[in-house]
mmCIF file with all atom_site columns, C-alpha atoms and ligand atoms in Angstrom:
data_model
loop_
_atom_site.group_PDB
_atom_site.id
_atom_site.type_symbol
_atom_site.label_atom_id
_atom_site.label_alt_id
_atom_site.label_comp_id
_atom_site.label_asym_id
_atom_site.label_entity_id
_atom_site.label_seq_id
_atom_site.pdbx_PDB_ins_code
_atom_site.Cartn_x
_atom_site.Cartn_y
_atom_site.Cartn_z
_atom_site.occupancy
_atom_site.B_iso_or_equiv
_atom_site.pdbx_formal_charge
_atom_site.auth_seq_id
_atom_site.auth_comp_id
_atom_site.auth_asym_id
_atom_site.auth_atom_id
_atom_site.pdbx_PDB_model_num
ATOM   1   C CA  . MET A 1 1   ? 76.385  104.371 98.601  1.00 0.00 ? 169 MET A CA  1
ATOM   2   C CA  . GLU A 1 2   ? 77.890  107.873 99.617  1.00 0.00 ? 170 GLU A CA  1
ATOM   3   C CA  . LEU A 1 3   ? 81.711  107.326 100.163 1.00 0.00 ? 171 LEU A CA  1
ATOM   4   C CA  . THR A 1 4   ? 82.292  108.659 103.618 1.00 0.00 ? 172 THR A CA  1
ATOM   5   C CA  . THR A 1 5   ? 85.264  111.000 104.844 1.00 0.00 ? 173 THR A CA  1
ATOM   6   C CA  . GLU A 1 6   ? 86.947  107.997 105.962 1.00 0.00 ? 174 GLU A CA  1
ATOM   7   C CA  . ILE A 1 7   ? 87.119  105.970 102.695 1.00 0.00 ? 175 ILE A CA  1
ATOM   8   C CA  . LYS A 1 8   ? 87.963  108.915 100.750 1.00 0.00 ? 176 LYS A CA  1
ATOM   9   C CA  . LYS A 1 9   ? 90.597  109.770 103.274 1.00 0.00 ? 177 LYS A CA  1
ATOM   10  C CA  . TYR A 1 10  ? 91.960  106.298 103.011 1.00 0.00 ? 178 TYR A CA  1
ATOM   11  C CA  . LEU A 1 11  ? 91.744  106.364 99.321  1.00 0.00 ? 179 LEU A CA  1
ATOM   12  C CA  . ASP A 1 12  ? 94.015  110.052 99.371  1.00 0.00 ? 180 ASP A CA  1
ATOM   13  C CA  . ARG A 1 13  ? 96.581  108.088 101.649 1.00 0.00 ? 181 ARG A CA  1
ATOM   14  C CA  . SER A 1 14  ? 96.583  104.796 99.820  1.00 0.00 ? 182 SER A CA  1
ATOM   15  C CA  . VAL A 1 15  ? 99.568  104.911 97.033  1.00 0.00 ? 183 VAL A CA  1
ATOM   16  C CA  . LEU A 1 16  ? 98.135  101.802 95.296  1.00 0.00 ? 184 LEU A CA  1
ATOM   17  C CA  . CYS A 1 17  ? 94.803  99.930  95.087  1.00 0.00 ? 185 CYS A CA  1
ATOM   18  C CA  . TRP A 1 18  ? 94.171  96.436  93.983  1.00 0.00 ? 186 TRP A CA  1
ATOM   19  C CA  . LEU A 1 19  ? 91.131  96.036  91.436  1.00 0.00 ? 187 LEU A CA  1
ATOM   20  C CA  . ALA A 1 20  ? 89.809  92.636  90.990  1.00 0.00 ? 188 ALA A CA  1
ATOM   21  C CA  . THR A 1 21  ? 87.818  91.459  88.124  1.00 0.00 ? 189 THR A CA  1
ATOM   22  C CA  . SER A 1 22  ? 86.368  88.425  86.869  1.00 0.00 ? 190 SER A CA  1
ATOM   23  C CA  . SER A 1 23  ? 86.014  87.013  83.400  1.00 0.00 ? 191 SER A CA  1
ATOM   24  C CA  . GLN A 1 24  ? 82.752  85.775  81.850  1.00 0.00 ? 192 GLN A CA  1
ATOM   25  C CA  . ASP A 1 25  ? 83.807  82.471  82.717  1.00 0.00 ? 193 ASP A CA  1
ATOM   26  C CA  . ALA A 1 26  ? 84.480  83.421  86.304  1.00 0.00 ? 194 ALA A CA  1
ATOM   27  C CA  . ILE A 1 27  ? 88.295  83.021  86.451  1.00 0.00 ? 195 ILE A CA  1
ATOM   28  C CA  . PRO A 1 28  ? 89.380  86.003  89.132  1.00 0.00 ? 196 PRO A CA  1
ATOM   29  C CA  . ASN A 1 29  ? 92.008  88.665  87.891  1.00 0.00 ? 197 ASN A CA  1
ATOM   30  C CA  . VAL A 1 30  ? 93.657  91.343  90.343  1.00 0.00 ? 198 VAL A CA  1
ATOM   31  C CA  . SER A 1 31  ? 96.014  94.108  89.415  1.00 0.00 ? 199 SER A CA  1
ATOM   32  C CA  . PRO A 1 32  ? 97.345  97.168  91.219  1.00 0.00 ? 200 PRO A CA  1
ATOM   33  C CA  . LYS A 1 33  ? 96.614  100.807 89.950  1.00 0.00 ? 201 LYS A CA  1
ATOM   34  C CA  . GLU A 1 34  ? 98.066  103.882 90.992  1.00 0.00 ? 202 GLU A CA  1
ATOM   35  C CA  . ILE A 1 35  ? 96.381  106.313 89.094  1.00 0.00 ? 203 ILE A CA  1
ATOM   36  C CA  . PHE A 1 36  ? 92.576  106.479 91.038  1.00 0.00 ? 204 PHE A CA  1
ATOM   37  C CA  . THR A 1 37  ? 90.933  109.001 92.900  1.00 0.00 ? 205 THR A CA  1
ATOM   38  C CA  . HIS A 1 38  ? 87.278  109.205 94.610  1.00 0.00 ? 206 HIS A CA  1
ATOM   39  C CA  . TYR A 1 39  ? 84.841  110.892 92.204  1.00 0.00 ? 207 TYR A CA  1
ATOM   40  C CA  . LYS A 1 40  ? 81.442  112.843 92.904  1.00 0.00 ? 208 LYS A CA  1
ATOM   41  C CA  . GLU A 1 41  ? 79.803  111.062 95.791  1.00 0.00 ? 209 GLU A CA  1
ATOM   42  C CA  . ASP A 1 42  ? 79.653  107.464 95.271  1.00 0.00 ? 210 ASP A CA  1
ATOM   43  C CA  . CYS A 1 43  ? 82.606  106.726 92.746  1.00 0.00 ? 211 CYS A CA  1
ATOM   44  C CA  . ILE A 1 44  ? 86.092  105.694 92.359  1.00 0.00 ? 212 ILE A CA  1
ATOM   45  C CA  . ILE A 1 45  ? 87.889  106.596 88.956  1.00 0.00 ? 213 ILE A CA  1
ATOM   46  C CA  . ILE A 1 46  ? 91.177  104.873 87.717  1.00 0.00 ? 214 ILE A CA  1
ATOM   47  C CA  . ALA A 1 47  ? 93.372  105.785 84.511  1.00 0.00 ? 215 ALA A CA  1
ATOM   48  C CA  . ASN A 1 48  ? 93.341  102.692 82.376  1.00 0.00 ? 216 ASN A CA  1
ATOM   49  C CA  . ILE A 1 49  ? 96.960  103.056 81.478  1.00 0.00 ? 217 ILE A CA  1
ATOM   50  C CA  . ALA A 1 50  ? 97.655  99.290  80.947  1.00 0.00 ? 218 ALA A CA  1
ATOM   51  C CA  . SER A 1 51  ? 95.219  97.065  81.851  1.00 0.00 ? 219 SER A CA  1
ATOM   52  C CA  . PRO A 1 52  ? 94.116  94.809  79.037  1.00 0.00 ? 220 PRO A CA  1
ATOM   53  C CA  . GLN A 1 53  ? 92.045  92.238  81.121  1.00 0.00 ? 221 GLN A CA  1
ATOM   54  C CA  . THR A 1 54  ? 90.782  94.467  83.531  1.00 0.00 ? 222 THR A CA  1
ATOM   55  C CA  . VAL A 1 55  ? 88.779  96.038  80.529  1.00 0.00 ? 223 VAL A CA  1
ATOM   56  C CA  . ILE A 1 56  ? 87.857  92.648  78.684  1.00 0.00 ? 224 ILE A CA  1
ATOM   57  C CA  . ASN A 1 57  ? 86.414  91.466  82.267  1.00 0.00 ? 225 ASN A CA  1
ATOM   58  C CA  . ILE A 1 58  ? 84.451  94.568  82.678  1.00 0.00 ? 226 ILE A CA  1
ATOM   59  C CA  . LYS A 1 59  ? 82.865  94.448  79.123  1.00 0.00 ? 227 LYS A CA  1
ATOM   60  C CA  . ASN A 1 60  ? 81.869  91.175  80.015  1.00 0.00 ? 228 ASN A CA  1
ATOM   61  C CA  . ASN A 1 61  ? 80.863  91.397  83.907  1.00 0.00 ? 229 ASN A CA  1
ATOM   62  C CA  . ASN A 1 62  ? 80.769  95.067  85.512  1.00 0.00 ? 230 ASN A CA  1
ATOM   63  C CA  . ASN A 1 63  ? 81.110  93.639  89.210  1.00 0.00 ? 231 ASN A CA  1
ATOM   64  C CA  . VAL A 1 64  ? 84.322  94.752  90.603  1.00 0.00 ? 232 VAL A CA  1
ATOM   65  C CA  . CYS A 1 65  ? 85.898  94.992  94.005  1.00 0.00 ? 233 CYS A CA  1
ATOM   66  C CA  . VAL A 1 66  ? 88.865  97.085  94.716  1.00 0.00 ? 234 VAL A CA  1
ATOM   67  C CA  . SER A 1 67  ? 90.889  97.132  98.049  1.00 0.00 ? 235 SER A CA  1
ATOM   68  C CA  . PHE A 1 68  ? 93.647  99.666  99.270  1.00 0.00 ? 236 PHE A CA  1
ATOM   69  C CA  . VAL A 1 69  ? 95.404  100.256 102.626 1.00 0.00 ? 237 VAL A CA  1
ATOM   70  C CA  . ASP A 1 70  ? 97.917  102.852 104.082 1.00 0.00 ? 238 ASP A CA  1
ATOM   71  C CA  . VAL A 1 71  ? 100.661 100.306 104.185 1.00 0.00 ? 239 VAL A CA  1
ATOM   72  C CA  . LEU A 1 72  ? 102.018 102.126 107.141 1.00 0.00 ? 240 LEU A CA  1
ATOM   73  C CA  . VAL A 1 73  ? 98.939  102.802 109.468 1.00 0.00 ? 241 VAL A CA  1
ATOM   74  C CA  . GLN A 1 74  ? 97.662  99.302  107.973 1.00 0.00 ? 242 GLN A CA  1
ATOM   75  C CA  . LYS A 1 75  ? 93.935  100.246 107.698 1.00 0.00 ? 243 LYS A CA  1
ATOM   76  C CA  . GLY A 1 76  ? 91.858  100.787 104.800 1.00 0.00 ? 244 GLY A CA  1
ATOM   77  C CA  . PHE A 1 77  ? 88.927  99.636  102.776 1.00 0.00 ? 245 PHE A CA  1
ATOM   78  C CA  . GLN A 1 78  ? 87.456  96.792  100.654 1.00 0.00 ? 246 GLN A CA  1
ATOM   79  C CA  . LEU A 1 79  ? 84.689  98.332  97.973  1.00 0.00 ? 247 LEU A CA  1
ATOM   80  C CA  . LYS A 1 80  ? 82.357  96.431  95.815  1.00 0.00 ? 248 LYS A CA  1
ATOM   81  C CA  . GLY A 1 81  ? 80.587  98.067  93.142  1.00 0.00 ? 249 GLY A CA  1
ATOM   82  C CA  . LYS A 1 82  ? 79.684  98.236  89.176  1.00 0.00 ? 250 LYS A CA  1
ATOM   83  C CA  . ALA A 1 83  ? 82.300  99.827  86.805  1.00 0.00 ? 251 ALA A CA  1
ATOM   84  C CA  . VAL A 1 84  ? 82.219  101.180 83.051  1.00 0.00 ? 252 VAL A CA  1
ATOM   85  C CA  . ILE A 1 85  ? 84.644  102.420 80.798  1.00 0.00 ? 253 ILE A CA  1
ATOM   86  C CA  . ILE A 1 86  ? 84.795  105.450 79.788  1.00 0.00 ? 254 ILE A CA  1
ATOM   87  C CA  . LYS A 1 87  ? 86.666  106.403 76.457  1.00 0.00 ? 255 LYS A CA  1
ATOM   88  C CA  . LYS A 1 88  ? 88.147  109.959 75.073  1.00 0.00 ? 256 LYS A CA  1
ATOM   89  C CA  . ASN A 1 89  ? 85.457  111.009 73.141  1.00 0.00 ? 257 ASN A CA  1
ATOM   90  C CA  . GLU A 1 90  ? 82.807  110.656 75.501  1.00 0.00 ? 258 GLU A CA  1
ATOM   91  C CA  . PRO A 1 91  ? 81.531  113.594 77.435  1.00 0.00 ? 259 PRO A CA  1
ATOM   92  C CA  . GLU A 1 92  ? 82.122  112.508 81.173  1.00 0.00 ? 260 GLU A CA  1
ATOM   93  C CA  . PHE A 1 93  ? 85.624  111.764 80.115  1.00 0.00 ? 261 PHE A CA  1
ATOM   94  C CA  . ASP A 1 94  ? 86.586  115.664 80.013  1.00 0.00 ? 262 ASP A CA  1
ATOM   95  C CA  . GLU A 1 95  ? 85.286  115.835 83.376  1.00 0.00 ? 263 GLU A CA  1
ATOM   96  C CA  . ILE A 1 96  ? 87.516  113.124 84.527  1.00 0.00 ? 264 ILE A CA  1
ATOM   97  C CA  . GLU A 1 97  ? 90.894  113.633 82.855  1.00 0.00 ? 265 GLU A CA  1
ATOM   98  C CA  . PRO A 1 98  ? 91.984  116.833 84.373  1.00 0.00 ? 266 PRO A CA  1
ATOM   99  C CA  . LEU A 1 99  ? 91.591  114.622 88.026  1.00 0.00 ? 267 LEU A CA  1
ATOM   100 C CA  . LEU A 1 100 ? 93.686  112.057 86.969  1.00 0.00 ? 268 LEU A CA  1
ATOM   101 C CA  . LEU A 1 101 ? 96.147  113.714 84.810  1.00 0.00 ? 269 LEU A CA  1
ATOM   102 C CA  . GLU A 1 102 ? 96.627  115.776 88.161  1.00 0.00 ? 270 GLU A CA  1
ATOM   103 C CA  . MET A 1 103 ? 98.295  112.472 89.513  1.00 0.00 ? 271 MET A CA  1
ATOM   104 C CA  . THR A 1 104 ? 100.038 111.200 86.103  1.00 0.00 ? 272 THR A CA  1
ATOM   105 C CA  . LYS A 1 105 ? 101.187 114.939 85.369  1.00 0.00 ? 273 LYS A CA  1
ATOM   106 C CA  . GLY A 1 106 ? 101.085 114.137 82.010  1.00 0.00 ? 274 GLY A CA  1
ATOM   107 C CA  . VAL A 1 107 ? 103.617 111.256 81.741  1.00 0.00 ? 275 VAL A CA  1
ATOM   108 C CA  . PHE A 1 108 ? 101.707 108.323 81.363  1.00 0.00 ? 276 PHE A CA  1
ATOM   109 C CA  . PRO A 1 109 ? 98.888  108.588 78.659  1.00 0.00 ? 277 PRO A CA  1
ATOM   110 C CA  . PHE A 1 110 ? 95.675  107.088 79.011  1.00 0.00 ? 278 PHE A CA  1
ATOM   111 C CA  . SER A 1 111 ? 92.654  107.242 76.390  1.00 0.00 ? 279 SER A CA  1
ATOM   112 C CA  . SER A 1 112 ? 90.088  105.514 78.560  1.00 0.00 ? 280 SER A CA  1
ATOM   113 C CA  . VAL A 1 113 ? 89.268  105.562 82.546  1.00 0.00 ? 281 VAL A CA  1
ATOM   114 C CA  . LEU A 1 114 ? 87.238  102.951 84.977  1.00 0.00 ? 282 LEU A CA  1
ATOM   115 C CA  . LYS A 1 115 ? 84.562  104.666 86.869  1.00 0.00 ? 283 LYS A CA  1
ATOM   116 C CA  . ILE A 1 116 ? 83.276  102.393 89.521  1.00 0.00 ? 284 ILE A CA  1
ATOM   117 C CA  . THR A 1 117 ? 80.118  103.114 91.030  1.00 0.00 ? 285 THR A CA  1
ATOM   118 C CA  . ILE A 1 118 ? 80.279  101.839 94.757  1.00 0.00 ? 286 ILE A CA  1
ATOM   119 C CA  . ASP A 1 119 ? 77.771  100.127 96.591  1.00 0.00 ? 287 ASP A CA  1
ATOM   120 C CA  . GLN A 1 120 ? 79.222  98.090  99.523  1.00 0.00 ? 288 GLN A CA  1
ATOM   121 C CA  . SER A 1 121 ? 82.185  99.111  101.525 1.00 0.00 ? 289 SER A CA  1
ATOM   122 C CA  . LYS A 1 122 ? 84.120  97.122  104.498 1.00 0.00 ? 290 LYS A CA  1
ATOM   123 C CA  . GLU A 1 123 ? 86.883  98.312  106.644 1.00 0.00 ? 291 GLU A CA  1
ATOM   124 C CA  . ILE A 1 124 ? 90.396  96.418  106.533 1.00 0.00 ? 292 ILE A CA  1
ATOM   125 C CA  . LEU A 1 125 ? 92.523  96.456  109.542 1.00 0.00 ? 293 LEU A CA  1
ATOM   126 C CA  . ALA A 1 126 ? 95.643  94.401  110.453 1.00 0.00 ? 294 ALA A CA  1
ATOM   127 C CA  . PRO A 1 127 ? 94.758  91.596  112.445 1.00 0.00 ? 295 PRO A CA  1
ATOM   128 C CA  . ARG A 1 128 ? 96.883  93.517  115.341 1.00 0.00 ? 296 ARG A CA  1
ATOM   129 C CA  . TYR A 1 129 ? 94.000  96.123  115.450 1.00 0.00 ? 297 TYR A CA  1
ATOM   130 C CA  . LEU A 1 130 ? 91.665  93.358  116.441 1.00 0.00 ? 298 LEU A CA  1
ATOM   131 C CA  . PHE A 1 131 ? 93.668  91.007  118.796 1.00 0.00 ? 299 PHE A CA  1
ATOM   132 C CA  . TYR A 1 132 ? 95.221  93.783  120.660 1.00 0.00 ? 300 TYR A CA  1
ATOM   133 C CA  . PRO A 1 133 ? 92.569  96.694  120.958 1.00 0.00 ? 301 PRO A CA  1
ATOM   134 C CA  . ASN A 1 134 ? 94.873  99.013  122.648 1.00 0.00 ? 302 ASN A CA  1
ATOM   135 C CA  . THR A 1 135 ? 97.145  99.016  119.629 1.00 0.00 ? 303 THR A CA  1
ATOM   136 C CA  . THR A 1 136 ? 97.739  102.509 118.506 1.00 0.00 ? 304 THR A CA  1
ATOM   137 C CA  . GLU A 1 137 ? 98.329  103.835 115.184 1.00 0.00 ? 305 GLU A CA  1
ATOM   138 C CA  . GLU A 1 138 ? 101.700 105.441 115.862 1.00 0.00 ? 306 GLU A CA  1
ATOM   139 C CA  . GLU A 1 139 ? 102.807 102.105 117.206 1.00 0.00 ? 307 GLU A CA  1
ATOM   140 C CA  . GLN A 1 140 ? 101.399 100.166 114.201 1.00 0.00 ? 308 GLN A CA  1
ATOM   141 C CA  . ILE A 1 141 ? 103.417 102.940 111.829 1.00 0.00 ? 309 ILE A CA  1
ATOM   142 C CA  . GLU A 1 142 ? 106.327 102.026 113.694 1.00 0.00 ? 310 GLU A CA  1
ATOM   143 C CA  . ARG A 1 143 ? 106.056 98.335  113.388 1.00 0.00 ? 311 ARG A CA  1
ATOM   144 C CA  . ALA A 1 144 ? 105.325 98.372  109.583 1.00 0.00 ? 312 ALA A CA  1
ATOM   145 C CA  . LYS A 1 145 ? 108.452 100.910 108.838 1.00 0.00 ? 313 LYS A CA  1
ATOM   146 C CA  . LYS A 1 146 ? 110.846 98.064  110.682 1.00 0.00 ? 314 LYS A CA  1
ATOM   147 C CA  . ALA A 1 147 ? 109.082 95.569  108.933 1.00 0.00 ? 315 ALA A CA  1
ATOM   148 C CA  . TYR A 1 148 ? 109.697 97.611  105.465 1.00 0.00 ? 316 TYR A CA  1
ATOM   149 C CA  . ASN A 1 149 ? 113.045 98.559  106.588 1.00 0.00 ? 317 ASN A CA  1
ATOM   150 C CA  . LEU A 1 150 ? 112.184 101.903 106.231 1.00 0.00 ? 318 LEU A CA  1
HETATM 151 C C1  . LIG B 2 .   ? 102.819 100.230 90.780  1.00 0.00 ? 694 LIG B C1  1
HETATM 152 C C2  . LIG B 2 .   ? 102.238 99.760  89.613  1.00 0.00 ? 694 LIG B C2  1
HETATM 153 C C3  . LIG B 2 .   ? 101.024 101.070 89.397  1.00 0.00 ? 694 LIG B C3  1
HETATM 154 C C4  . LIG B 2 .   ? 100.350 100.455 88.236  1.00 0.00 ? 694 LIG B C4  1
HETATM 155 N N1  . LIG B 2 .   ? 99.192  101.783 88.082  1.00 0.00 ? 694 LIG B N1  1
HETATM 156 C C5  . LIG B 2 .   ? 98.526  101.658 87.018  1.00 0.00 ? 694 LIG B C5  1
HETATM 157 C C6  . LIG B 2 .   ? 97.207  102.216 86.767  1.00 0.00 ? 694 LIG B C6  1
HETATM 158 O O1  . LIG B 2 .   ? 96.947  103.441 87.193  1.00 0.00 ? 694 LIG B O1  1
HETATM 159 N N2  . LIG B 2 .   ? 96.518  101.888 85.635  1.00 0.00 ? 694 LIG B N2  1
HETATM 160 C C7  . LIG B 2 .   ? 96.809  101.037 85.012  1.00 0.00 ? 694 LIG B C7  1
HETATM 161 O O2  . LIG B 2 .   ? 96.094  100.729 83.735  1.00 0.00 ? 694 LIG B O2  1
HETATM 162 N N3  . LIG B 2 .   ? 98.039  100.257 85.084  1.00 0.00 ? 694 LIG B N3  1
HETATM 163 C C8  . LIG B 2 .   ? 98.608  100.367 85.870  1.00 0.00 ? 694 LIG B C8  1
HETATM 164 N N4  . LIG B 2 .   ? 99.379  99.468  86.353  1.00 0.00 ? 694 LIG B N4  1
HETATM 165 C C9  . LIG B 2 .   ? 99.731  98.189  85.552  1.00 0.00 ? 694 LIG B C9  1
HETATM 166 C C10 . LIG B 2 .   ? 99.001  96.975  85.582  1.00 0.00 ? 694 LIG B C10 1
HETATM 167 O O3  . LIG B 2 .   ? 98.782  96.563  86.923  1.00 0.00 ? 694 LIG B O3  1
HETATM 168 C C11 . LIG B 2 .   ? 99.529  96.156  84.948  1.00 0.00 ? 694 LIG B C11 1
HETATM 169 O O4  . LIG B 2 .   ? 99.682  96.293  83.611  1.00 0.00 ? 694 LIG B O4  1
HETATM 170 C C12 . LIG B 2 .   ? 98.656  94.617  84.965  1.00 0.00 ? 694 LIG B C12 1
HETATM 171 O O5  . LIG B 2 .   ? 99.345  93.816  84.461  1.00 0.00 ? 694 LIG B O5  1
HETATM 172 C C13 . LIG B 2 .   ? 97.588  94.901  84.129  1.00 0.00 ? 694 LIG B C13 1
HETATM 173 O O6  . LIG B 2 .   ? 96.703  93.763  84.391  1.00 0.00 ? 694 LIG B O6  1
HETATM 174 P P1  . LIG B 2 .   ? 95.163  93.594  83.814  1.00 0.00 ? 694 LIG B P1  1
HETATM 175 O O7  . LIG B 2 .   ? 95.249  93.746  82.298  1.00 0.00 ? 694 LIG B O7  1
HETATM 176 O O8  . LIG B 2 .   ? 94.997  92.075  83.890  1.00 0.00 ? 694 LIG B O8  1
HETATM 177 O O9  . LIG B 2 .   ? 94.478  94.318  84.523  1.00 0.00 ? 694 LIG B O9  1
HETATM 178 C C14 . LIG B 2 .   ? 100.261 99.593  87.490  1.00 0.00 ? 694 LIG B C14 1
HETATM 179 C C15 . LIG B 2 .   ? 101.397 98.662  87.887  1.00 0.00 ? 694 LIG B C15 1
HETATM 180 C C16 . LIG B 2 .   ? 102.264 98.923  88.820  1.00 0.00 ? 694 LIG B C16 1
HETATM 181 C C17 . LIG B 2 .   ? 103.110 97.811  89.543  1.00 0.00 ? 694 LIG B C17 1
#
């Protein structure tokens, strides 16, 4: 599916995403990634800096799920799709690398990237937005700042 403007906005605003994979024998694995962005109309790319179990799992089972929220606004998305690992010697790596290097500033080396083609999306909302529909984003930001002692 094509990533909407709203999904791209939350991808840009979210500091971390959480990538879930599953092993061959169905053991779930979730780990955080901060070097990620949208790519083309329907993909997310993530730098593989230090994610050995994620890579093993994707080689055996390419179904993945990635979640991210703006921690202050407390909204985000859960996306599901199929992942591939693209290594340095492959042509697509040269196209993707600069987009992620812009984020690492070259400080963290990576020689492969994860490319996820998204086929499902679901909005994530803090329960307050559902139970108290008059809640504004500004109020929620203030609540989150207090909760995080910011
Ligand atoms: C704040 C934060 C950001 C991280 N960003 C990334 C990242 O962008 N890419 C990556 O490969 N690892 C990243 N990591 C490291 C992995 O999450 C960590 O090495 C994890 O143990 C990998 O587990 P896995 O092999 O099960 O995927 C990050 C960790 C933290 C705490």
